[in-house]
GROMACS .gro file of N, CA, C and O in nm:
model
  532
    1UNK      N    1  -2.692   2.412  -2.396
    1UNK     CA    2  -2.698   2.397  -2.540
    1UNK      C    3  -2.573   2.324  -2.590
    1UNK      O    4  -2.586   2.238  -2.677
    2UNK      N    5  -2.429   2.359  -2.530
    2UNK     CA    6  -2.309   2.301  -2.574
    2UNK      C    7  -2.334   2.175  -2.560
    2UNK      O    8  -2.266   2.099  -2.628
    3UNK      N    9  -2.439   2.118  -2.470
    3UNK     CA   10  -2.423   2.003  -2.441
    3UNK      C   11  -2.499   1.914  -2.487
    3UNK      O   12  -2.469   1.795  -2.479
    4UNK      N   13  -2.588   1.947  -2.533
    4UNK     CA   14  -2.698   1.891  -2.613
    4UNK      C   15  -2.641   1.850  -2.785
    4UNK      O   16  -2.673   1.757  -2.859
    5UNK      N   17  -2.536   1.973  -2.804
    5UNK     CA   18  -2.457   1.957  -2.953
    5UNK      C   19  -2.361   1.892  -3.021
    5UNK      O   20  -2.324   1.871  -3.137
    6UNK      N   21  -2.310   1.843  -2.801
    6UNK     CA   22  -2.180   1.789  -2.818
    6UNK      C   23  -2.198   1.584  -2.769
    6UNK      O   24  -2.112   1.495  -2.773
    7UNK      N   25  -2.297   1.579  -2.742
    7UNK     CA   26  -2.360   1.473  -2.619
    7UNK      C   27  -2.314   1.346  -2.711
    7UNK      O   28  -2.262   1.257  -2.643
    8UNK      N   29  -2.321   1.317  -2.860
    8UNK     CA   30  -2.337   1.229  -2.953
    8UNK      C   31  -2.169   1.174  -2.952
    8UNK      O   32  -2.140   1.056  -2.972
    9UNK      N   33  -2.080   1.266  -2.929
    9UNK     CA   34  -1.946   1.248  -2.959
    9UNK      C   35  -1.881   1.187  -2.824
    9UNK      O   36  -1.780   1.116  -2.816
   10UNK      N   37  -1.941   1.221  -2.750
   10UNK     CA   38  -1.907   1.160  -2.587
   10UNK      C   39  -2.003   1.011  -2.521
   10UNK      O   40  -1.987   0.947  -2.417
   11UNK      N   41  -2.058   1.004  -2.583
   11UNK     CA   42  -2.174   0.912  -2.520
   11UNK      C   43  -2.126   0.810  -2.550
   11UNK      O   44  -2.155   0.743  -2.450
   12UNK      N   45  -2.042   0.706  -2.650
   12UNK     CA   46  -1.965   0.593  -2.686
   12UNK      C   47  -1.909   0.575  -2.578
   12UNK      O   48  -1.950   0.477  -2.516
   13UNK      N   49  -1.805   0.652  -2.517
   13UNK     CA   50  -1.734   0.629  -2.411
   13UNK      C   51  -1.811   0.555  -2.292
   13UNK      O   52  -1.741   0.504  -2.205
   14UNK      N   53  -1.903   0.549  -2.285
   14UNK     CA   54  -1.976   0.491  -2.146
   14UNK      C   55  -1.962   0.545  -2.018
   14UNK      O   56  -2.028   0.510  -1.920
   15UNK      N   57  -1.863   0.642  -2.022
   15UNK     CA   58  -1.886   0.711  -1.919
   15UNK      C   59  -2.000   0.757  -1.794
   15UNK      O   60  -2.102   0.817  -1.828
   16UNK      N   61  -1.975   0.724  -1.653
   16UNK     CA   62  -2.125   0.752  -1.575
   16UNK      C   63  -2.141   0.899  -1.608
   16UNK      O   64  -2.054   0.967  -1.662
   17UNK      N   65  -2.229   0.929  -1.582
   17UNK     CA   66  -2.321   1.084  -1.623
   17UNK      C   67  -2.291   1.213  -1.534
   17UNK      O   68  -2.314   1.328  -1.572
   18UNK      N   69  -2.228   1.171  -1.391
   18UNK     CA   70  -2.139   1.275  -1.343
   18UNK      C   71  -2.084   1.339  -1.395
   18UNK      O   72  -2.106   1.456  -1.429
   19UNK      N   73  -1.904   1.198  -1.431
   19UNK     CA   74  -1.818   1.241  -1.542
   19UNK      C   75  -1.827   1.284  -1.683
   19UNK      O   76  -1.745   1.356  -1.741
   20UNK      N   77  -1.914   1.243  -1.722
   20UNK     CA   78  -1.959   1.306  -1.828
   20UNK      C   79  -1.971   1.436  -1.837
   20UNK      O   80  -1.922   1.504  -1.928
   21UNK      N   81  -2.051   1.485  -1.726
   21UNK     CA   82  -2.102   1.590  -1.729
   21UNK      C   83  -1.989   1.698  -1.722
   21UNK      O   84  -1.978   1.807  -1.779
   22UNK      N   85  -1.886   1.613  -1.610
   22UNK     CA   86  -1.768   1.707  -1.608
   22UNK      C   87  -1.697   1.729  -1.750
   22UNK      O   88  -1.696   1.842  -1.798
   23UNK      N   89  -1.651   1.643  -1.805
   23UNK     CA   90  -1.573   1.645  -1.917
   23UNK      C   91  -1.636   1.756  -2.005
   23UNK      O   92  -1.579   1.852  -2.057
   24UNK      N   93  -1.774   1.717  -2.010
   24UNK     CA   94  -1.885   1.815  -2.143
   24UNK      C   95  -1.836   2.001  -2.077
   24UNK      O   96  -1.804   2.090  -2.156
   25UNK      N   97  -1.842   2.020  -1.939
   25UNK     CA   98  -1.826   2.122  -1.909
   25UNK      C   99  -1.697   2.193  -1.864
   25UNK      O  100  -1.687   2.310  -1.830
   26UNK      N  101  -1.611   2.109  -1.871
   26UNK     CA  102  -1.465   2.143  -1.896
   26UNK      C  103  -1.437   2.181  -2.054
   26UNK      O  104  -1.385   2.288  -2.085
   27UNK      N  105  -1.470   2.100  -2.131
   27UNK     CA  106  -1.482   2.122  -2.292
   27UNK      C  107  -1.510   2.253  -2.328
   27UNK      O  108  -1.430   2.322  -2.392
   28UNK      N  109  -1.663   2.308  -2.276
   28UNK     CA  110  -1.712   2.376  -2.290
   28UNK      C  111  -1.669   2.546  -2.285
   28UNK      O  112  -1.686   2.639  -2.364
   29UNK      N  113  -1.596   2.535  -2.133
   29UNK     CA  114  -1.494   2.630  -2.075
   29UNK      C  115  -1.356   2.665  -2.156
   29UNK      O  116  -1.313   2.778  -2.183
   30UNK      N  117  -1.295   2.531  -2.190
   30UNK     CA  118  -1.192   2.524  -2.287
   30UNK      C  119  -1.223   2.563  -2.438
   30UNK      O  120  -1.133   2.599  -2.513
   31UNK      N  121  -1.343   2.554  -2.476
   31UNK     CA  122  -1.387   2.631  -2.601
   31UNK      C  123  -1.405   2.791  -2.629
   31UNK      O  124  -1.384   2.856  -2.731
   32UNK      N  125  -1.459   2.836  -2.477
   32UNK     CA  126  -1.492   2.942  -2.483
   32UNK      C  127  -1.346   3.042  -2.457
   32UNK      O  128  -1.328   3.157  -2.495
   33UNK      N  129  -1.276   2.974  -2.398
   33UNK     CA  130  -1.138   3.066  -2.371
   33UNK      C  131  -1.055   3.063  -2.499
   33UNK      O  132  -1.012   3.170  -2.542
   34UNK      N  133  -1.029   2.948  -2.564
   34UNK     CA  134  -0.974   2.964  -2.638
   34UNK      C  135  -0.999   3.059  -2.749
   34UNK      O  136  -0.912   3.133  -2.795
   35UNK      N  137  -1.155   3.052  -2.804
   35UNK     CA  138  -1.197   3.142  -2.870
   35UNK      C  139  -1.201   3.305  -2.862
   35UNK      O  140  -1.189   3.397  -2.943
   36UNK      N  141  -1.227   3.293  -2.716
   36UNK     CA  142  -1.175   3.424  -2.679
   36UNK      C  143  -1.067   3.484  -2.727
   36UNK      O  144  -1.054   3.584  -2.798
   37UNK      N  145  -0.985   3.406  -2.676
   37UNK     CA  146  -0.838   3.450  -2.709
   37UNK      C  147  -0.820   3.487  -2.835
   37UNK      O  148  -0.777   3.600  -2.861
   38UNK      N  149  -0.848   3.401  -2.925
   38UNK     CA  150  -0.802   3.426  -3.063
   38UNK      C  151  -0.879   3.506  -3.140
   38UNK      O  152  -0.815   3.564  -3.229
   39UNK      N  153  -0.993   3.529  -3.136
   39UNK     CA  154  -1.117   3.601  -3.222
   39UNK      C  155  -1.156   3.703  -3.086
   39UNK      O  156  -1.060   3.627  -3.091
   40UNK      N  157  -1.180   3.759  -3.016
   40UNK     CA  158  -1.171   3.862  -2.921
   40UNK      C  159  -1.322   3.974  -2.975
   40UNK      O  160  -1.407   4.004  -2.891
   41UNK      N  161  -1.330   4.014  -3.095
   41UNK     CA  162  -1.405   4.038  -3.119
   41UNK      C  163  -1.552   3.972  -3.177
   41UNK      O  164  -1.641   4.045  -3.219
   42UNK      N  165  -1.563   3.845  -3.173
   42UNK     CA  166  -1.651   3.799  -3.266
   42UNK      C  167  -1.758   3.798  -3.160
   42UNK      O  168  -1.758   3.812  -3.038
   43UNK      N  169  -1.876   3.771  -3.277
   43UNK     CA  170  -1.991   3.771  -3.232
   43UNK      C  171  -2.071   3.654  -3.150
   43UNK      O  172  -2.102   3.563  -3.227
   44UNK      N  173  -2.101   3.638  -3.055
   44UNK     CA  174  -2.162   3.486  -3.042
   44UNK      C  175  -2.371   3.519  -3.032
   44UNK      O  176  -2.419   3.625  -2.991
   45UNK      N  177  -2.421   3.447  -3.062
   45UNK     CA  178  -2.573   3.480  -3.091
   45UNK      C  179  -2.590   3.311  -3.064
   45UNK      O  180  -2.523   3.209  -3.078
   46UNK      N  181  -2.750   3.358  -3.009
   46UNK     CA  182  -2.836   3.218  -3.012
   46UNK      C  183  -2.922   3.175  -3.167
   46UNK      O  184  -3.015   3.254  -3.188
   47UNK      N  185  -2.914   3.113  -3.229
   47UNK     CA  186  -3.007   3.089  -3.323
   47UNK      C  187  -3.153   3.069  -3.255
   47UNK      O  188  -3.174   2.997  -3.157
   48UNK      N  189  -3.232   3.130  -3.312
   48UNK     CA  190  -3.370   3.102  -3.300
   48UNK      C  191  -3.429   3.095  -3.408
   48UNK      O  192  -3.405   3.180  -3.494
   49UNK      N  193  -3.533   2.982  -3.434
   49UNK     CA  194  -3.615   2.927  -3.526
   49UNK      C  195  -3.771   2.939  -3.467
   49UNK      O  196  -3.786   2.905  -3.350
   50UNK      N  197  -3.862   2.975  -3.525
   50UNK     CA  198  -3.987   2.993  -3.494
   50UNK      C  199  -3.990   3.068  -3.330
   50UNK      O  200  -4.069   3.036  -3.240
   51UNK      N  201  -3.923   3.134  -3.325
   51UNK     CA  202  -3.925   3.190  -3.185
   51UNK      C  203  -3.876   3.105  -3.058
   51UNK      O  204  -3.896   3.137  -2.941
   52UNK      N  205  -3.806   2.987  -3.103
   52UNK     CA  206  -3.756   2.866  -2.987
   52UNK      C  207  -3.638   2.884  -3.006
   52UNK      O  208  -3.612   2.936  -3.114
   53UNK      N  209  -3.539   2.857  -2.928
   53UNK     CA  210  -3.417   2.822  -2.893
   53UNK      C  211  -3.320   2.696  -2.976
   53UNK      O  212  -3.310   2.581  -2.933
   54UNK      N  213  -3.245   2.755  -3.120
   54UNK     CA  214  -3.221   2.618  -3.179
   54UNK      C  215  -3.093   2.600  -3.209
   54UNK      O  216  -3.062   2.506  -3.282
   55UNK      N  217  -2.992   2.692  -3.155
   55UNK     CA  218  -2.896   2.658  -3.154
   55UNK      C  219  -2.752   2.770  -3.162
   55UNK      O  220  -2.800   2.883  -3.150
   56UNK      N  221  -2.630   2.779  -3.175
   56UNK     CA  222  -2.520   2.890  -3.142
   56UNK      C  223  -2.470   2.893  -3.265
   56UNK      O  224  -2.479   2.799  -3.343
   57UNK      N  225  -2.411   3.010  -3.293
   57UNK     CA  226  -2.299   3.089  -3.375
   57UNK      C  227  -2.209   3.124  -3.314
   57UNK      O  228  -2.217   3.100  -3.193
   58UNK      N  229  -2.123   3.172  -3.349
   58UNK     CA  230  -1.970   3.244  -3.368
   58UNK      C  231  -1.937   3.267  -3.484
   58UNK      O  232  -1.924   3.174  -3.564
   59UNK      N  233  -1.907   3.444  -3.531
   59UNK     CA  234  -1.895   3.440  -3.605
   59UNK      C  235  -1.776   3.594  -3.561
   59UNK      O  236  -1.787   3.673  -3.466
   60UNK      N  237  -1.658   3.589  -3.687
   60UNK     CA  238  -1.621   3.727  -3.642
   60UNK      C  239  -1.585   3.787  -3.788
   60UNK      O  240  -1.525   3.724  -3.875
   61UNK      N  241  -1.628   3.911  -3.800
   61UNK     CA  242  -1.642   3.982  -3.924
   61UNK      C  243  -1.539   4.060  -3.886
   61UNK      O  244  -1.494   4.107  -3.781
   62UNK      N  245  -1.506   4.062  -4.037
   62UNK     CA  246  -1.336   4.113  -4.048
   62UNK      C  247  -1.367   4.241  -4.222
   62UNK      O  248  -1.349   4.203  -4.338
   63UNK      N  249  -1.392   4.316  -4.200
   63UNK     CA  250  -1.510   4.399  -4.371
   63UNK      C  251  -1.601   4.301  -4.384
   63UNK      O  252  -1.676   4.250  -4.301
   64UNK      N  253  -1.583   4.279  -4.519
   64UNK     CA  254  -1.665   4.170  -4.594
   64UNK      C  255  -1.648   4.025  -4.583
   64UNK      O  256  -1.733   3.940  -4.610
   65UNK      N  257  -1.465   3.995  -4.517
   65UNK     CA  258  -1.518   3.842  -4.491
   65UNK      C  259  -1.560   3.837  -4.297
   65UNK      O  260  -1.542   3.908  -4.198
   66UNK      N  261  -1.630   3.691  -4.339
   66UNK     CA  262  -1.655   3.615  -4.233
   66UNK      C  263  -1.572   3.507  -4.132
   66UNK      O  264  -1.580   3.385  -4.151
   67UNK      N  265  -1.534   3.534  -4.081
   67UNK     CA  266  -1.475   3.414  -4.014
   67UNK      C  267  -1.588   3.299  -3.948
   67UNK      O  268  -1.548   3.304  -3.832
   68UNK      N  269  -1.681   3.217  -3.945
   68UNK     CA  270  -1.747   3.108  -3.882
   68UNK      C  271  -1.676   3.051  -3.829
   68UNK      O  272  -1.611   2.967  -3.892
   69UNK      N  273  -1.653   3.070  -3.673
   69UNK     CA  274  -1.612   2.994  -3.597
   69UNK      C  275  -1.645   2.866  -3.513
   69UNK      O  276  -1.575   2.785  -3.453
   70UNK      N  277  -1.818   2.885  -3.537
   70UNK     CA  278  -1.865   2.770  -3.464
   70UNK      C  279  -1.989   2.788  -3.476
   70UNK      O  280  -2.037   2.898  -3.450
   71UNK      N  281  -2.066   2.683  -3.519
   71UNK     CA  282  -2.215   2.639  -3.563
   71UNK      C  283  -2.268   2.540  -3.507
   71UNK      O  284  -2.221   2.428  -3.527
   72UNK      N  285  -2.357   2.554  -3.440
   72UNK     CA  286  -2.416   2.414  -3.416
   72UNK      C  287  -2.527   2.438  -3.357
   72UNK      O  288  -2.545   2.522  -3.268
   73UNK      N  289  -2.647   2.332  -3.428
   73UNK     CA  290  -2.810   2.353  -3.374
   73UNK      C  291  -2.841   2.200  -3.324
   73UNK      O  292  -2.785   2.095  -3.352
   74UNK      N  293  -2.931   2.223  -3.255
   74UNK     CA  294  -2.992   2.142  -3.112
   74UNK      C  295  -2.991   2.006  -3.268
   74UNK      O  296  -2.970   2.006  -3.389
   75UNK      N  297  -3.034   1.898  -3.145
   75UNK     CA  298  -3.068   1.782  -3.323
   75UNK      C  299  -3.171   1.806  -3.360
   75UNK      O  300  -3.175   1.812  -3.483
   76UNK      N  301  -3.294   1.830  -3.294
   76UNK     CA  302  -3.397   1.814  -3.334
   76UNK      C  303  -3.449   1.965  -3.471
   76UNK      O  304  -3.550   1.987  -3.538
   77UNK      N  305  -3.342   2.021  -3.458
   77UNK     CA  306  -3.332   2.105  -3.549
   77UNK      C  307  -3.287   2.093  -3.708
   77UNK      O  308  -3.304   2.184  -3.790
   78UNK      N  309  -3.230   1.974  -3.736
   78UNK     CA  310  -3.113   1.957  -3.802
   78UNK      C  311  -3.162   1.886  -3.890
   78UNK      O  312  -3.260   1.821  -3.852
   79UNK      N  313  -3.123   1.869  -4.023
   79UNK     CA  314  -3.157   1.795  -4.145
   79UNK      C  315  -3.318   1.868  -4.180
   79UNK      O  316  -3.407   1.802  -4.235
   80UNK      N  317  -3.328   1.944  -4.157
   80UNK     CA  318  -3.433   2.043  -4.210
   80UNK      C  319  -3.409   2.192  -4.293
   80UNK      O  320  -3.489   2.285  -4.305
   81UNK      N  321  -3.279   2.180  -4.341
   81UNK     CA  322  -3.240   2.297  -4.400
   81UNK      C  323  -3.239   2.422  -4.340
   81UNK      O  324  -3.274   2.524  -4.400
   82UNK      N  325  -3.191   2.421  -4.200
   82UNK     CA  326  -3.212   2.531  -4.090
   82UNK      C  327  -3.052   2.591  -4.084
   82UNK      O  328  -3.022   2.710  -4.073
   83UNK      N  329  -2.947   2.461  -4.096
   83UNK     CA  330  -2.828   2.519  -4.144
   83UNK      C  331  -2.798   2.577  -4.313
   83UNK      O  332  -2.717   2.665  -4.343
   84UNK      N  333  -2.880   2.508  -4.399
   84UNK     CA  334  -2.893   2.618  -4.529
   84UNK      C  335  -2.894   2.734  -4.468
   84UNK      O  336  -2.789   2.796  -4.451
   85UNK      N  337  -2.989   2.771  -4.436
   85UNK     CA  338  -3.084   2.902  -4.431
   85UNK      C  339  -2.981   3.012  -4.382
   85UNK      O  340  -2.965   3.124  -4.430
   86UNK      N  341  -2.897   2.937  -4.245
   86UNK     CA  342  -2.789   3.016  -4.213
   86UNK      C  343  -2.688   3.077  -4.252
   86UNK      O  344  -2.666   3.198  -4.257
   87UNK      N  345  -2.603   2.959  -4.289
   87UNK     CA  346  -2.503   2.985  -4.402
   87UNK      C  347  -2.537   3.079  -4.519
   87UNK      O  348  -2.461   3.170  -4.552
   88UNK      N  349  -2.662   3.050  -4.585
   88UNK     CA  350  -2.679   3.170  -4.721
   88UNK      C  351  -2.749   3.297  -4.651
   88UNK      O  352  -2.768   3.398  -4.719
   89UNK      N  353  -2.777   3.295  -4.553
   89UNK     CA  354  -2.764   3.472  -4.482
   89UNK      C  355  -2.640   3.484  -4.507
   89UNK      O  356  -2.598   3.547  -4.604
   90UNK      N  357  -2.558   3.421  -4.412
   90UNK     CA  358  -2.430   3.454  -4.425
   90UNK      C  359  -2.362   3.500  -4.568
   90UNK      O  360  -2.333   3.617  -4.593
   91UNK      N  361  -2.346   3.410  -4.642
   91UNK     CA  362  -2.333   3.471  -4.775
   91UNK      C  363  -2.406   3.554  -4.823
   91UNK      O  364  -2.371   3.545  -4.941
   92UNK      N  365  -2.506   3.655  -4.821
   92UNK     CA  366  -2.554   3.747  -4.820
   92UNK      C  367  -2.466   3.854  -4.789
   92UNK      O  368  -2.428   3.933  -4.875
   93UNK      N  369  -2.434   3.861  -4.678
   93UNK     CA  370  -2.338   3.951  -4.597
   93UNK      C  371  -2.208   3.966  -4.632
   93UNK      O  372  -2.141   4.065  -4.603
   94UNK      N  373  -2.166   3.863  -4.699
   94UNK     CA  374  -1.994   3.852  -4.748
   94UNK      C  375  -2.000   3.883  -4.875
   94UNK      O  376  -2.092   3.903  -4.953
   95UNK      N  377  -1.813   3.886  -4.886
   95UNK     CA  378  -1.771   3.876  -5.014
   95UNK      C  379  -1.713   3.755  -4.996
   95UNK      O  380  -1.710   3.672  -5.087
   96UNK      N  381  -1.650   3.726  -4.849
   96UNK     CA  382  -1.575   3.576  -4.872
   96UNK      C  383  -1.589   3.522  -4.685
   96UNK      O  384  -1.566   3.601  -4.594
   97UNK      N  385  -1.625   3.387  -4.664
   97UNK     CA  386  -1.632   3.331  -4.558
   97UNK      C  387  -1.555   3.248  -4.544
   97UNK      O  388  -1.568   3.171  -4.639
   98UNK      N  389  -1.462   3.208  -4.465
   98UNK     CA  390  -1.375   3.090  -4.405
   98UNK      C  391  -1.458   2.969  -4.263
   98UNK      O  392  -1.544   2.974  -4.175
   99UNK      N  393  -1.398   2.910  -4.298
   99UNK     CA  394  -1.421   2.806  -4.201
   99UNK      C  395  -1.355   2.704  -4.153
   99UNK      O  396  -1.287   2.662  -4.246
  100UNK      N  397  -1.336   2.633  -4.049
  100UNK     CA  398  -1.282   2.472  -4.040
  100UNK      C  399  -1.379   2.393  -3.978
  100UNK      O  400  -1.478   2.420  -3.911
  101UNK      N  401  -1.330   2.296  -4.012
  101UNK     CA  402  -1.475   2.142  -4.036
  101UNK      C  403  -1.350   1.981  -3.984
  101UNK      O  404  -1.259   1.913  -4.029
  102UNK      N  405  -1.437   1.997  -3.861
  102UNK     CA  406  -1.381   1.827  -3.841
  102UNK      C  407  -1.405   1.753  -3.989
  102UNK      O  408  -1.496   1.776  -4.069
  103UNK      N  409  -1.274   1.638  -4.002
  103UNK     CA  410  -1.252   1.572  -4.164
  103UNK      C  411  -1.421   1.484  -4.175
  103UNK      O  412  -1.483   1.470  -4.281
  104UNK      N  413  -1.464   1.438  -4.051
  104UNK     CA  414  -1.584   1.345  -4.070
  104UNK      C  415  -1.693   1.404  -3.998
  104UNK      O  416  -1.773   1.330  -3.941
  105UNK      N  417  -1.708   1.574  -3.993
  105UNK     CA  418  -1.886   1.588  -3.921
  105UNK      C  419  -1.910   1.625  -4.104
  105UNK      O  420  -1.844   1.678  -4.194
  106UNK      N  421  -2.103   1.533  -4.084
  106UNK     CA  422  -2.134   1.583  -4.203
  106UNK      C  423  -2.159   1.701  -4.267
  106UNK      O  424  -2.174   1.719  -4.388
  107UNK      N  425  -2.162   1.805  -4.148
  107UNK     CA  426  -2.175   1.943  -4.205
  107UNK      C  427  -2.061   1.981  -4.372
  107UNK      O  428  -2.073   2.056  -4.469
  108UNK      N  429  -1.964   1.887  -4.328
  108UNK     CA  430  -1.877   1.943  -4.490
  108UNK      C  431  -1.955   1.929  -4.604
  108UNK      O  432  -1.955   2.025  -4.681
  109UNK      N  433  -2.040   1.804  -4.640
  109UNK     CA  434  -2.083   1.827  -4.753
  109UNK      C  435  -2.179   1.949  -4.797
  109UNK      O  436  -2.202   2.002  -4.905
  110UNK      N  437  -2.219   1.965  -4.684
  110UNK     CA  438  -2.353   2.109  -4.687
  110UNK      C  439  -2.241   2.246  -4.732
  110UNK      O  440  -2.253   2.328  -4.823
  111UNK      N  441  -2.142   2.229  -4.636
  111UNK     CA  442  -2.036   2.334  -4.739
  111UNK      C  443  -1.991   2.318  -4.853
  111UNK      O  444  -1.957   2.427  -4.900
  112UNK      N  445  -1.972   2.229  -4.928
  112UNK     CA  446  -1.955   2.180  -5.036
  112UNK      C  447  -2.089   2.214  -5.136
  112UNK      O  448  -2.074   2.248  -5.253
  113UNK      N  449  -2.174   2.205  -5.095
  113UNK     CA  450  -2.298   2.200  -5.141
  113UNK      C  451  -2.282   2.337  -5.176
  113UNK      O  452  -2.212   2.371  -5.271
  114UNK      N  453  -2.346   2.423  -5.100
  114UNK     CA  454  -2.300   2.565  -5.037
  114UNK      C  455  -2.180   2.664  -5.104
  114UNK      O  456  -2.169   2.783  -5.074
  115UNK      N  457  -2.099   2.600  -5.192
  115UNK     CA  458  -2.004   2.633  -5.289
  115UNK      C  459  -1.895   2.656  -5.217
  115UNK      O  460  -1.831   2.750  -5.265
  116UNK      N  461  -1.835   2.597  -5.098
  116UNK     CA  462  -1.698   2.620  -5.013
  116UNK      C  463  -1.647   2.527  -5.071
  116UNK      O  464  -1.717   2.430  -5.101
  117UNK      N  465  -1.472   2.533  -5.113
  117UNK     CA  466  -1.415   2.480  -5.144
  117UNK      C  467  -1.296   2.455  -5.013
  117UNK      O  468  -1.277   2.522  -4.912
  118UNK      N  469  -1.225   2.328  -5.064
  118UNK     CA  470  -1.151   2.324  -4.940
  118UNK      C  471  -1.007   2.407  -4.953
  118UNK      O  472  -1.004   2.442  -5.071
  119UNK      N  473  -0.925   2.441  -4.907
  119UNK     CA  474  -0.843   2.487  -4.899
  119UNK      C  475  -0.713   2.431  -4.803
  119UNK      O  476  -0.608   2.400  -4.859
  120UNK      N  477  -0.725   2.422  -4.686
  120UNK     CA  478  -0.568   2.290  -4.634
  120UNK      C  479  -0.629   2.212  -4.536
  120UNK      O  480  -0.690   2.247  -4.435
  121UNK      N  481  -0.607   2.112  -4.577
  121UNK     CA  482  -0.582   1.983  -4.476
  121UNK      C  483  -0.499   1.980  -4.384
  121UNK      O  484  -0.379   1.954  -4.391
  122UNK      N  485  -0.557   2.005  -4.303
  122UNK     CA  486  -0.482   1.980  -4.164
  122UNK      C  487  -0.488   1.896  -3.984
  122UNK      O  488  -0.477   1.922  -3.864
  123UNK      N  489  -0.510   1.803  -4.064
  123UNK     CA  490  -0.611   1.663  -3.965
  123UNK      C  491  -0.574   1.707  -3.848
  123UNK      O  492  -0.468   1.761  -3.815
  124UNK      N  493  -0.700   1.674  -3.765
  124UNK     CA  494  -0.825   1.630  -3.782
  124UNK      C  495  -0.922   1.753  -3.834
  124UNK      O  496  -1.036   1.745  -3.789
  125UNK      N  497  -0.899   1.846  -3.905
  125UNK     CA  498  -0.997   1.957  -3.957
  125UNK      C  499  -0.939   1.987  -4.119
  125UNK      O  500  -0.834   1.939  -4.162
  126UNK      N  501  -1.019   2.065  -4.187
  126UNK     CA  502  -1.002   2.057  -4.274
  126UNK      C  503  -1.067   2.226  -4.312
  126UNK      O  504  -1.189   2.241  -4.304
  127UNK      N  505  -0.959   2.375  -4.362
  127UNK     CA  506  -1.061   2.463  -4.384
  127UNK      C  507  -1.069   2.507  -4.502
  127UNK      O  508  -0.985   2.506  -4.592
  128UNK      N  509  -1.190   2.551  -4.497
  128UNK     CA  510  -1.266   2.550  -4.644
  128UNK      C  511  -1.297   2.730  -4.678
  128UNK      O  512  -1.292   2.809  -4.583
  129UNK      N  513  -1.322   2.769  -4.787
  129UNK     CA  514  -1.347   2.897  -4.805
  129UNK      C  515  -1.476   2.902  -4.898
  129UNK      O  516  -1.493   2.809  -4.976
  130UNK      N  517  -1.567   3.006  -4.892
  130UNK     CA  518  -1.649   3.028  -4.999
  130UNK      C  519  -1.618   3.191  -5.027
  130UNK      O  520  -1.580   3.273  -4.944
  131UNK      N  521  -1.646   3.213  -5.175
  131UNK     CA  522  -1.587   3.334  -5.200
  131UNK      C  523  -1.703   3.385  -5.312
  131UNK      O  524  -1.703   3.317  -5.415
  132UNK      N  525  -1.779   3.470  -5.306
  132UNK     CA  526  -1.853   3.550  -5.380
  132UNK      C  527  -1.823   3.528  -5.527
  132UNK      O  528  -1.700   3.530  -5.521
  133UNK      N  529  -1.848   3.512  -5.635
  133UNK     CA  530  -1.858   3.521  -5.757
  133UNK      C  531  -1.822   3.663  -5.841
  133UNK      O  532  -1.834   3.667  -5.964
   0.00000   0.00000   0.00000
């Protein structure tokens, strides 16, 4: 699945498909430890849509806020309001959610949309908060 989410950002490189493969799964390893480390408790879940396989969370609940650590659904999932749907569960559940957002994946405007405001710049990410009303 990491690899299917991540394939678009690596594929410019031209890399043969071995190396590729290595890099995608070194990445992958290096994501998961790090996260470990720092969030220890959070949750990781598969998204499922109509009973198929559509994509990962991370999330680690702290009371009422959320920490979103990591989102991402297959493509063929995507631009169908399947990440709405997520996110406003999520806000359901909170009083306040955090996040960080590479400065150029389009997911920011959907947070924006979504009523997250940004909060610090800190290139190449940028984190944003939404906070209950």
């Amino acid at each position: 699945m990491f690899k299917s989410t991540r394939m678009e950002e690596f594929i410019p490189m031209g890399m043969p498909e071995e190396q590729l493969n290595m890099l995608i799964h070194m990445q992958f390893r290096a994501q998961q430890m790090s996260y470990q480390s720092q969030y220890p408790t959070a949750r990781h879940q598969i998204v499922e849509i109509n009973d198929r396989q559509a994509g990962y969370i991370i999330t680690d609940h702290q009371g009422e806020h959320i920490r979103l650590i990591f989102i991402a659904l297959l493509p063929h999932f995507r631009n169908q309001g399947n990440g709405t749907s997520i996110l406003e569960q999520l806000q359901q559940n909170a009083l306040r959610i955090t996040l960080q957002v590479a400065e150029q994946n389009p997911a920011r405007q959907l947070y924006h949309k979504l009523g997250f405001t940004e909060q610090v710049a800190s290139p190449p990410y940028v984190t944003m908060q939404w906070q209950r009303p």
